Every structure is written in structure tokens, then in C-alpha cells.
Amino acid sequence: MTQRSGVRVHKIRAAVLRNKGGPLKIESLELEGPCEDEVLVRIVATGICHTDIDYCDDWDAAAKPVVLGHEGAGVVEEVGRGVKGVKRGDHVVLSFQSCGQCGPCRSGQPTACRRFYKANFGFGRLDGSNAFQRSGVHGHFFGQSSFATHSLATERNLVKVSRDLPLDILSPLGCSIQTGAGTVMNSLGVSKGTSIAIFGTGAVGLAAVMAARIVGANPIIGVDRNPMRLELALELGATHVIDNRHAPVVSGISDITGSGVDYVLEITGDPSMLQLAINALNPHGTVALFTGESGPDSLPGGRKAISIVEGGAVPQLFIPKLISLYQEGLFPFDRLVKFYGFSEINRAIADAKRGDTIKPVLRVSEQ
Ligand SMILES: [Zn+2]
Ligand SMILES: [Zn+2]
């Protein structure tokens, strides 16, 4: 770890994970930067995504304390000398990080970046340095660590947005909303008249429901154990819902379609749901898997399982598209959001875990 001499240090506040399962504690820290290709962003708001929550619960006590958060949105405060695309005062939504140099990155597929894991889960820059080193914690989660008053990002993981738009609503576009909608529109390329079932109607699943309605899929079947979410799924575009606490999933789907479905998004991560997803697929159908779970290598009848990363999205292209659809009233993802103050971060996480809140967003500073 090299200490950069002469670098400006910013005093910030950030929510630090020091114990498995939390709670997160808001602490004063020192953040270096920005480097030549980096952008210092004052965070206005940040979504909380299930990957943040899972990381808290799975955190290994031997690991360094970390700053999580990867759905930040804010205002550019300072840019490195090599940054061309944004300037101080610009409004930005932050998304996942990529290296920008490998084959997939150069051919416009950053979700297939060969250094995706290191860039997003390495808790350092790709060169191994860490802007939080003076404070003894690790950051750079998804190239942002947005549970903080300030984040360091790069041009590769920020999207410039209009100053007229509310950054607190836009923040979850950077991961969960992009993932759900992108799975339907990019990874699977769902087309008009095809059938789709969505197992798990949280933020990713409901974004997928809205996208499926936009592309004209029919039927669109939401499956969940939470009646509040199923109600919302129907309002946002699901043609049918199945409460799998009380009703069988595969025969329920067959009652609706007369056979199976062309696509299943299996978002619950539950192995028994994966088996049901496979059983519910039509021949040549596809099941989309999330959270890194791996599917079976081969399935009968031309069926296949694919692993989804961030909905196959190029954030600089896809997030503006989702914002346009939102402005046209076709993609009302703001209906998933509940706002909290930054100091309420642990309550927001608890509400999301219980399923009472679909997409918690922390308001960190004034827009
Ligand atoms: Zn790459
Ligand atoms: Zn996420």
C-alpha cells in the first residue's frame, strides 16, 4: 500500500462495518483523493441494496473494517487532472466499477469485465491502493463506498444526470433497478408476447415487472411470500401473482399459461425455488440467476440457466434510458422507495430485511 505524498485529505463521515451483522457506526474518517482519473462526489443520497446487507451478515471478523454502499448519487466536488467528462457541480448517479482496459470493457461490455470482482469487491483501487488508509478502514466498494458523505468514483462508474432531477429518487438506478430492468431488456431480450415469471418481487423483481410490461411480455407472473409486494407487483404490471406460502408455484403457472413460461427470474437465491424455476420453464426457456448462485450445467429440451451481472447494462446508456421511461410515467420505480436519514441506516437495513421496505434510500445531504 503506497502512501501518496502531497495528496489532499478530506474529512468525511461514513458508516463503518466493524462487527459481523452490524450495526454500522457513523464515524469521522479521512479520505484521500481524488487521483488523476477519479472524481470526488458529495453524496446526496444512497440506496441500500441486498448485496450491502448480505455483506454485513457474511462479514468475516478477520477482514478489515469497511465502508459499504453502492447506489450513491450526488454532486461532483472535485475532479482529477485526467477527468474530461464531468466537472465540479455536475449531478451524477454512481454505478458498478469496471477496469476499462480488458477485452470485454473495450468492446462495450463492462458487466463482463475480467477484473469485475476486484474492481467491485476488492475494497481498494485496482492498483491496490486505498483512499481510506489513513483511517485504517477499507473502501472503494463497487468503486464508490457510498454510505458516506463523500465518495471517490471514476468516469467509468458515474452517469451524469440533469440538475432538475431529484438525486434521492435516482440513486437506486445504479444497481438494483438497473439489474432488474436490464435483465429483461438486455440480458434476456424479452420480447412482446413471451411469458415471464419473476420469483421474488423486491426491488430487482419489481423493476423487472415494470420492464416486462414495457416490452409487452404476457403473462407476467409475480411470485413472492409477501402480500404487500404482490399487491404492488399487480399495480406495476404483473398480470398474475402467486403467493407461494399458500399456493403451488409450478401448477399455478401451468394454470395460467396452459404450459410453462419462456423466462423465469429466480431472485430469491433459494435452491428449492431454483428447482421450481427449472420445472416451470418451457422448452428453450431461460432461467436468470442472481446473487452469484450457479445453475445446472445442462438442462433438457434446450432450456438454459444464465447468471446475471447488473442486468448486462452499460450504465451510461441504460440509466438515461430508464430515466426517460420514468419521466414518461412508464417506469415508476419511485414507488419502491422509502426515505431515511443517514443516521437511521441500521433501522433502514432492519426494515429491508423484514420486507417492510422494498428500497430504502438514505438522505445524506441537501441536493
Ligand atoms: Zn475490464
Ligand atoms: Zn446492488
Short mmCIF file of C-alpha atoms and ligand atoms in Angstrom, two decimals:
data_model
loop_
_atom_site.label_atom_id
_atom_site.label_comp_id
_atom_site.label_asym_id
_atom_site.label_seq_id
_atom_site.Cartn_x
_atom_site.Cartn_y
_atom_site.Cartn_z
CA MET A 1 0.00 0.00 0.00
CA THR A 2 1.71 3.18 -1.10
CA GLN A 3 1.06 6.46 0.62
CA ARG A 4 0.72 9.23 -1.90
CA SER A 5 2.62 12.29 -0.83
CA GLY A 6 1.19 15.78 -1.19
CA VAL A 7 -2.32 14.48 -1.64
CA ARG A 8 -5.22 16.46 -0.26
CA VAL A 9 -7.13 14.73 2.51
CA HIS A 10 -10.85 15.24 3.02
CA LYS A 11 -12.58 14.90 6.38
CA ILE A 12 -15.72 12.92 5.81
CA ARG A 13 -18.28 10.90 7.73
CA ALA A 14 -19.05 7.32 6.77
CA ALA A 15 -20.96 4.31 8.12
CA VAL A 16 -18.32 1.73 9.08
CA LEU A 17 -18.86 -2.02 9.42
CA ARG A 18 -16.70 -3.30 12.30
CA ASN A 19 -18.78 -6.24 13.55
CA LYS A 20 -20.41 -9.12 11.72
CA GLY A 21 -24.08 -8.29 11.21
CA GLY A 22 -23.53 -4.63 12.17
CA PRO A 23 -24.66 -2.28 13.49
CA LEU A 24 -22.95 0.21 11.18
CA LYS A 25 -21.45 3.16 13.06
CA ILE A 26 -21.16 6.61 11.54
CA GLU A 27 -17.58 7.77 12.13
CA SER A 28 -15.36 10.68 11.09
CA LEU A 29 -12.71 9.46 8.64
CA GLU A 30 -10.02 10.82 6.34
CA LEU A 31 -10.39 10.19 2.63
CA GLU A 32 -7.56 10.86 0.20
CA GLY A 33 -8.07 11.96 -3.30
CA PRO A 34 -9.02 12.24 -6.00
CA CYS A 35 -6.32 10.55 -8.10
CA GLU A 36 -5.82 11.52 -11.75
CA ASP A 37 -8.81 9.52 -13.05
CA GLU A 38 -11.05 9.98 -10.02
CA VAL A 39 -13.99 12.19 -9.13
CA LEU A 40 -14.86 13.25 -5.59
CA VAL A 41 -18.64 13.22 -5.18
CA ARG A 42 -20.60 14.76 -2.32
CA ILE A 43 -23.24 12.11 -1.69
CA VAL A 44 -26.81 13.46 -1.61
CA ALA A 45 -28.49 10.06 -1.25
CA THR A 46 -27.70 6.37 -1.42
CA GLY A 47 -29.87 3.31 -1.82
CA ILE A 48 -29.28 0.22 0.30
CA CYS A 49 -29.05 -2.93 -1.82
CA HIS A 50 -29.28 -6.55 -0.69
CA THR A 51 -25.62 -7.03 -1.54
CA ASP A 52 -24.76 -4.48 1.18
CA ILE A 53 -26.96 -6.31 3.70
CA ASP A 54 -25.61 -9.74 2.74
CA TYR A 55 -22.08 -8.42 3.08
CA CYS A 56 -22.80 -7.18 6.63
CA ASP A 57 -24.16 -10.58 7.63
CA ASP A 58 -21.39 -12.59 5.96
CA TRP A 59 -18.53 -10.31 7.02
CA ASP A 60 -15.51 -12.17 8.25
CA ALA A 61 -14.17 -10.79 11.54
CA ALA A 62 -10.61 -11.19 10.21
CA ALA A 63 -11.36 -8.74 7.39
CA LYS A 64 -10.62 -5.04 7.74
CA PRO A 65 -13.43 -2.67 8.75
CA VAL A 66 -15.14 -1.47 5.60
CA VAL A 67 -17.41 1.22 4.19
CA LEU A 68 -20.19 -0.32 2.07
CA GLY A 69 -22.84 1.30 -0.15
CA HIS A 70 -23.09 1.13 -3.93
CA GLU A 71 -26.16 3.10 -5.00
CA GLY A 72 -24.84 6.61 -4.48
CA ALA A 73 -25.98 9.80 -6.18
CA GLY A 74 -24.58 13.25 -5.62
CA VAL A 75 -22.78 16.34 -6.81
CA VAL A 76 -19.22 16.46 -8.17
CA GLU A 77 -16.94 18.42 -5.84
CA GLU A 78 -13.51 17.86 -7.33
CA VAL A 79 -12.04 16.03 -10.34
CA GLY A 80 -8.62 14.53 -11.05
CA ARG A 81 -6.48 16.05 -13.79
CA GLY A 82 -7.30 13.29 -16.28
CA VAL A 83 -11.08 13.57 -15.96
CA LYS A 84 -12.74 15.07 -19.04
CA GLY A 85 -16.43 14.15 -18.93
CA VAL A 86 -17.62 15.83 -15.72
CA LYS A 87 -16.80 18.97 -13.78
CA ARG A 88 -17.45 20.46 -10.35
CA GLY A 89 -21.17 20.99 -9.78
CA ASP A 90 -22.37 18.24 -12.13
CA HIS A 91 -25.01 15.85 -10.79
CA VAL A 92 -24.16 12.17 -11.06
CA VAL A 93 -25.56 8.70 -10.33
CA LEU A 94 -22.93 6.12 -9.36
CA SER A 95 -22.95 2.53 -10.59
CA PHE A 96 -20.70 -0.54 -10.61
CA GLN A 97 -16.99 -0.30 -11.43
CA SER A 98 -15.07 -1.90 -14.33
CA CYS A 99 -11.42 -1.79 -15.41
CA GLY A 100 -11.94 -0.11 -18.80
CA GLN A 101 -8.97 -1.96 -20.29
CA CYS A 102 -9.77 -5.65 -20.72
CA GLY A 103 -11.32 -7.13 -23.87
CA PRO A 104 -14.94 -7.07 -22.69
CA CYS A 105 -14.60 -3.50 -21.34
CA ARG A 106 -13.11 -2.30 -24.62
CA SER A 107 -15.90 -3.95 -26.58
CA GLY A 108 -18.56 -2.19 -24.53
CA GLN A 109 -19.47 -4.97 -22.08
CA PRO A 110 -18.38 -3.69 -18.67
CA THR A 111 -20.53 -6.24 -16.79
CA ALA A 112 -18.26 -8.94 -18.28
CA CYS A 113 -15.10 -7.10 -17.13
CA ARG A 114 -12.34 -9.61 -16.39
CA ARG A 115 -11.48 -7.68 -13.23
CA PHE A 116 -15.11 -7.20 -12.17
CA TYR A 117 -14.65 -8.92 -8.81
CA LYS A 118 -11.54 -6.98 -7.88
CA ALA A 119 -12.98 -3.66 -9.09
CA ASN A 120 -16.20 -4.05 -7.09
CA PHE A 121 -15.37 -6.31 -4.14
CA GLY A 122 -11.62 -5.73 -3.78
CA PHE A 123 -12.03 -2.87 -1.25
CA GLY A 124 -9.23 -0.95 -2.91
CA ARG A 125 -8.37 0.68 -6.20
CA LEU A 126 -7.28 -1.68 -8.98
CA ASP A 127 -3.66 -0.71 -8.27
CA GLY A 128 -4.11 -1.95 -4.70
CA SER A 129 -4.13 1.46 -3.01
CA ASN A 130 -6.90 2.55 -0.64
CA ALA A 131 -8.02 6.15 -0.17
CA PHE A 132 -9.11 5.39 3.43
CA GLN A 133 -5.72 4.05 4.51
CA ARG A 134 -5.08 6.89 7.00
CA SER A 135 -8.19 5.85 8.91
CA GLY A 136 -7.45 2.11 8.87
CA VAL A 137 -10.63 1.14 7.05
CA HIS A 138 -11.24 -0.09 3.51
CA GLY A 139 -13.49 1.46 0.89
CA HIS A 140 -13.90 1.57 -2.91
CA PHE A 141 -16.83 -0.90 -2.67
CA PHE A 142 -18.25 -1.04 -6.23
CA GLY A 143 -15.87 1.84 -6.93
CA GLN A 144 -17.81 4.12 -4.56
CA SER A 145 -18.49 3.09 -0.88
CA SER A 146 -21.48 5.43 -0.84
CA PHE A 147 -22.53 5.02 2.83
CA ALA A 148 -20.62 8.23 3.34
CA THR A 149 -20.81 11.97 2.94
CA HIS A 150 -18.27 11.71 0.09
CA SER A 151 -17.26 9.02 -2.41
CA LEU A 152 -14.47 8.55 -4.90
CA ALA A 153 -15.66 7.27 -8.27
CA THR A 154 -14.27 7.32 -11.82
CA GLU A 155 -15.82 8.29 -15.15
CA ARG A 156 -16.41 4.59 -15.80
CA ASN A 157 -18.87 4.22 -12.94
CA LEU A 158 -20.70 7.52 -12.97
CA VAL A 159 -23.55 8.76 -15.10
CA LYS A 160 -24.15 12.48 -15.49
CA VAL A 161 -27.81 13.45 -15.00
CA SER A 162 -29.87 16.63 -15.32
CA ARG A 163 -29.76 19.02 -12.36
CA ASP A 164 -33.55 19.22 -12.45
CA LEU A 165 -33.97 15.62 -11.31
CA PRO A 166 -34.20 14.55 -7.64
CA LEU A 167 -30.99 12.67 -6.83
CA ASP A 168 -32.56 10.87 -3.87
CA ILE A 169 -35.05 9.13 -6.17
CA LEU A 170 -32.43 8.38 -8.84
CA SER A 171 -29.88 6.74 -6.51
CA PRO A 172 -31.12 3.10 -6.72
CA LEU A 173 -30.84 3.16 -10.53
CA GLY A 174 -27.12 2.42 -10.12
CA CYS A 175 -27.59 -1.21 -9.04
CA SER A 176 -30.88 -2.89 -8.14
CA ILE A 177 -33.23 -1.07 -10.50
CA GLN A 178 -30.77 -1.32 -13.39
CA THR A 179 -30.28 -5.02 -12.64
CA GLY A 180 -33.99 -5.88 -12.70
CA ALA A 181 -34.86 -3.85 -15.78
CA GLY A 182 -31.62 -4.74 -17.57
CA THR A 183 -32.18 -8.47 -17.09
CA VAL A 184 -35.44 -8.18 -19.02
CA MET A 185 -34.34 -5.64 -21.63
CA ASN A 186 -30.65 -6.53 -22.14
CA SER A 187 -29.59 -9.93 -20.77
CA LEU A 188 -32.71 -11.87 -21.80
CA GLY A 189 -34.02 -9.56 -24.53
CA VAL A 190 -37.60 -10.43 -23.57
CA SER A 191 -39.93 -9.68 -26.48
CA LYS A 192 -43.61 -8.91 -26.91
CA GLY A 193 -45.97 -11.79 -26.21
CA THR A 194 -43.47 -14.02 -24.40
CA SER A 195 -44.29 -15.32 -20.93
CA ILE A 196 -42.27 -14.50 -17.83
CA ALA A 197 -42.35 -15.36 -14.13
CA ILE A 198 -40.47 -13.37 -11.52
CA PHE A 199 -39.59 -15.22 -8.31
CA GLY A 200 -39.01 -12.58 -5.63
CA THR A 201 -40.72 -9.21 -6.00
CA GLY A 202 -38.29 -6.97 -4.13
CA ALA A 203 -36.62 -4.01 -5.83
CA VAL A 204 -34.90 -6.10 -8.55
CA GLY A 205 -38.06 -8.14 -9.19
CA LEU A 206 -40.41 -5.18 -9.34
CA ALA A 207 -38.07 -3.32 -11.69
CA ALA A 208 -38.21 -6.46 -13.86
CA VAL A 209 -42.03 -6.46 -13.69
CA MET A 210 -42.14 -2.85 -14.93
CA ALA A 211 -39.65 -3.59 -17.71
CA ALA A 212 -41.61 -6.71 -18.75
CA ARG A 213 -44.73 -4.58 -19.09
CA ILE A 214 -42.85 -2.04 -21.20
CA VAL A 215 -41.59 -4.69 -23.65
CA GLY A 216 -45.05 -6.28 -23.87
CA ALA A 217 -44.43 -9.64 -22.18
CA ASN A 218 -47.63 -11.54 -21.37
CA PRO A 219 -48.37 -13.07 -18.96
CA ILE A 220 -46.16 -11.51 -16.29
CA ILE A 221 -46.38 -13.65 -13.16
CA GLY A 222 -45.05 -12.39 -9.81
CA VAL A 223 -44.20 -14.97 -7.13
CA ASP A 224 -43.49 -13.97 -3.54
CA ARG A 225 -44.37 -14.70 0.09
CA ASN A 226 -45.15 -11.08 0.95
CA PRO A 227 -48.72 -9.94 0.15
CA MET A 228 -47.75 -6.23 0.19
CA ARG A 229 -45.16 -6.81 -2.53
CA LEU A 230 -47.54 -8.93 -4.60
CA GLU A 231 -50.16 -6.19 -4.42
CA LEU A 232 -47.58 -3.71 -5.70
CA ALA A 233 -46.49 -6.15 -8.45
CA LEU A 234 -50.06 -6.16 -9.76
CA GLU A 235 -50.18 -2.36 -9.73
CA LEU A 236 -46.86 -2.12 -11.59
CA GLY A 237 -47.63 -4.55 -14.41
CA ALA A 238 -47.88 -8.16 -13.23
CA THR A 239 -50.87 -9.84 -14.89
CA HIS A 240 -50.99 -12.58 -12.22
CA VAL A 241 -49.40 -13.25 -8.83
CA ILE A 242 -48.82 -16.41 -6.82
CA ASP A 243 -48.35 -16.29 -3.04
CA ASN A 244 -46.09 -19.30 -2.61
CA ARG A 245 -46.86 -19.58 1.12
CA HIS A 246 -50.32 -20.81 0.17
CA ALA A 247 -50.25 -21.94 -3.47
CA PRO A 248 -48.09 -24.31 -5.52
CA VAL A 249 -45.88 -22.43 -7.96
CA VAL A 250 -45.42 -24.77 -10.94
CA SER A 251 -49.05 -25.88 -11.23
CA GLY A 252 -50.14 -22.28 -10.57
CA ILE A 253 -48.07 -21.15 -13.57
CA SER A 254 -49.42 -24.00 -15.69
CA ASP A 255 -52.99 -22.99 -14.79
CA ILE A 256 -52.24 -19.50 -16.13
CA THR A 257 -50.30 -20.34 -19.32
CA GLY A 258 -51.53 -23.85 -20.16
CA SER A 259 -47.87 -24.94 -20.12
CA GLY A 260 -44.81 -23.26 -18.58
CA VAL A 261 -43.14 -19.89 -19.10
CA ASP A 262 -40.43 -18.74 -21.50
CA TYR A 263 -38.44 -16.93 -18.81
CA VAL A 264 -38.02 -17.14 -15.06
CA LEU A 265 -36.07 -14.62 -12.99
CA GLU A 266 -35.03 -16.52 -9.85
CA ILE A 267 -34.11 -13.71 -7.49
CA THR A 268 -34.77 -15.39 -4.12
CA GLY A 269 -31.49 -17.36 -4.09
CA ASP A 270 -33.35 -20.28 -2.51
CA PRO A 271 -32.26 -23.64 -4.06
CA SER A 272 -35.79 -25.06 -3.80
CA MET A 273 -37.09 -22.06 -5.79
CA LEU A 274 -34.41 -22.69 -8.43
CA GLN A 275 -35.74 -26.22 -8.88
CA LEU A 276 -39.27 -24.86 -9.23
CA ALA A 277 -38.00 -22.30 -11.76
CA ILE A 278 -36.49 -25.08 -13.88
CA ASN A 279 -39.68 -27.15 -13.60
CA ALA A 280 -41.76 -24.16 -14.73
CA LEU A 281 -39.72 -23.45 -17.90
CA ASN A 282 -41.00 -24.12 -21.39
CA PRO A 283 -38.62 -25.98 -23.75
CA HIS A 284 -35.95 -23.47 -24.91
CA GLY A 285 -36.83 -21.29 -21.93
CA THR A 286 -34.25 -19.46 -19.84
CA VAL A 287 -33.89 -19.05 -16.10
CA ALA A 288 -31.93 -15.99 -14.98
CA LEU A 289 -29.94 -16.38 -11.76
CA PHE A 290 -28.73 -13.64 -9.41
CA THR A 291 -26.54 -13.30 -6.31
CA GLY A 292 -23.78 -15.38 -7.89
CA GLU A 293 -25.62 -18.71 -7.49
CA SER A 294 -24.66 -21.16 -10.20
CA GLY A 295 -27.21 -23.15 -12.10
CA PRO A 296 -27.05 -26.65 -13.53
CA ASP A 297 -24.64 -27.14 -16.44
CA SER A 298 -27.19 -28.67 -18.72
CA LEU A 299 -30.96 -28.74 -18.79
CA PRO A 300 -33.24 -30.84 -21.00
CA GLY A 301 -35.18 -29.55 -24.01
CA GLY A 302 -32.85 -26.68 -24.87
CA ARG A 303 -33.61 -24.95 -21.57
CA LYS A 304 -30.79 -22.93 -20.10
CA ALA A 305 -29.70 -21.09 -16.96
CA ILE A 306 -27.71 -17.87 -17.18
CA SER A 307 -26.03 -15.84 -14.47
CA ILE A 308 -26.91 -12.14 -14.42
CA VAL A 309 -24.47 -9.34 -13.59
CA GLU A 310 -26.01 -5.86 -13.24
CA GLY A 311 -28.57 -6.62 -15.94
CA GLY A 312 -25.91 -6.63 -18.67
CA ALA A 313 -26.10 -2.83 -18.61
CA VAL A 314 -23.75 -0.13 -19.80
CA PRO A 315 -24.75 2.39 -17.11
CA GLN A 316 -24.04 5.48 -19.24
CA LEU A 317 -26.52 4.22 -21.85
CA PHE A 318 -29.07 2.32 -19.79
CA ILE A 319 -29.60 4.66 -16.81
CA PRO A 320 -30.54 7.63 -19.06
CA LYS A 321 -32.97 5.31 -20.88
CA LEU A 322 -34.59 4.32 -17.56
CA ILE A 323 -34.79 7.99 -16.53
CA SER A 324 -36.63 8.80 -19.79
CA LEU A 325 -39.08 5.96 -19.18
CA TYR A 326 -39.59 7.24 -15.62
CA GLN A 327 -40.30 10.75 -16.91
CA GLU A 328 -42.83 9.35 -19.39
CA GLY A 329 -44.62 7.65 -16.48
CA LEU A 330 -43.86 4.15 -17.83
CA PHE A 331 -41.30 3.15 -15.20
CA PRO A 332 -42.47 4.48 -11.81
CA PHE A 333 -39.63 2.97 -9.75
CA ASP A 334 -40.02 5.78 -7.20
CA ARG A 335 -42.97 3.78 -5.83
CA LEU A 336 -40.48 1.26 -4.38
CA VAL A 337 -38.53 3.87 -2.43
CA LYS A 338 -38.79 4.82 1.25
CA PHE A 339 -36.52 7.59 2.56
CA TYR A 340 -34.48 7.58 5.78
CA GLY A 341 -31.96 9.96 7.33
CA PHE A 342 -28.30 8.90 7.14
CA SER A 343 -28.25 8.26 10.92
CA GLU A 344 -31.19 5.85 10.51
CA ILE A 345 -29.10 3.43 8.40
CA ASN A 346 -29.46 0.49 10.79
CA ARG A 347 -33.23 0.90 11.03
CA ALA A 348 -33.41 1.09 7.21
CA ILE A 349 -31.46 -2.17 6.92
CA ALA A 350 -33.70 -3.87 9.51
CA ASP A 351 -36.84 -2.72 7.66
CA ALA A 352 -35.47 -4.06 4.35
CA LYS A 353 -34.58 -7.41 5.93
CA ARG A 354 -38.09 -7.80 7.31
CA GLY A 355 -39.51 -6.94 3.89
CA ASP A 356 -41.38 -3.88 5.21
CA THR A 357 -39.36 -1.57 2.97
CA ILE A 358 -38.61 -2.55 -0.62
CA LYS A 359 -35.95 0.03 -1.42
CA PRO A 360 -34.54 2.08 1.45
CA VAL A 361 -32.79 5.28 0.39
CA LEU A 362 -30.69 7.29 2.86
CA ARG A 363 -30.73 11.05 2.51
CA VAL A 364 -27.17 12.08 3.31
CA SER A 365 -27.08 15.79 2.39
CA GLU A 366 -29.15 18.50 0.74
CA GLN A 367 -29.31 18.48 -3.05
ZN ZN B 1 -12.49 -4.70 -17.69
ZN ZN B 2 -26.55 -3.95 -5.57
#
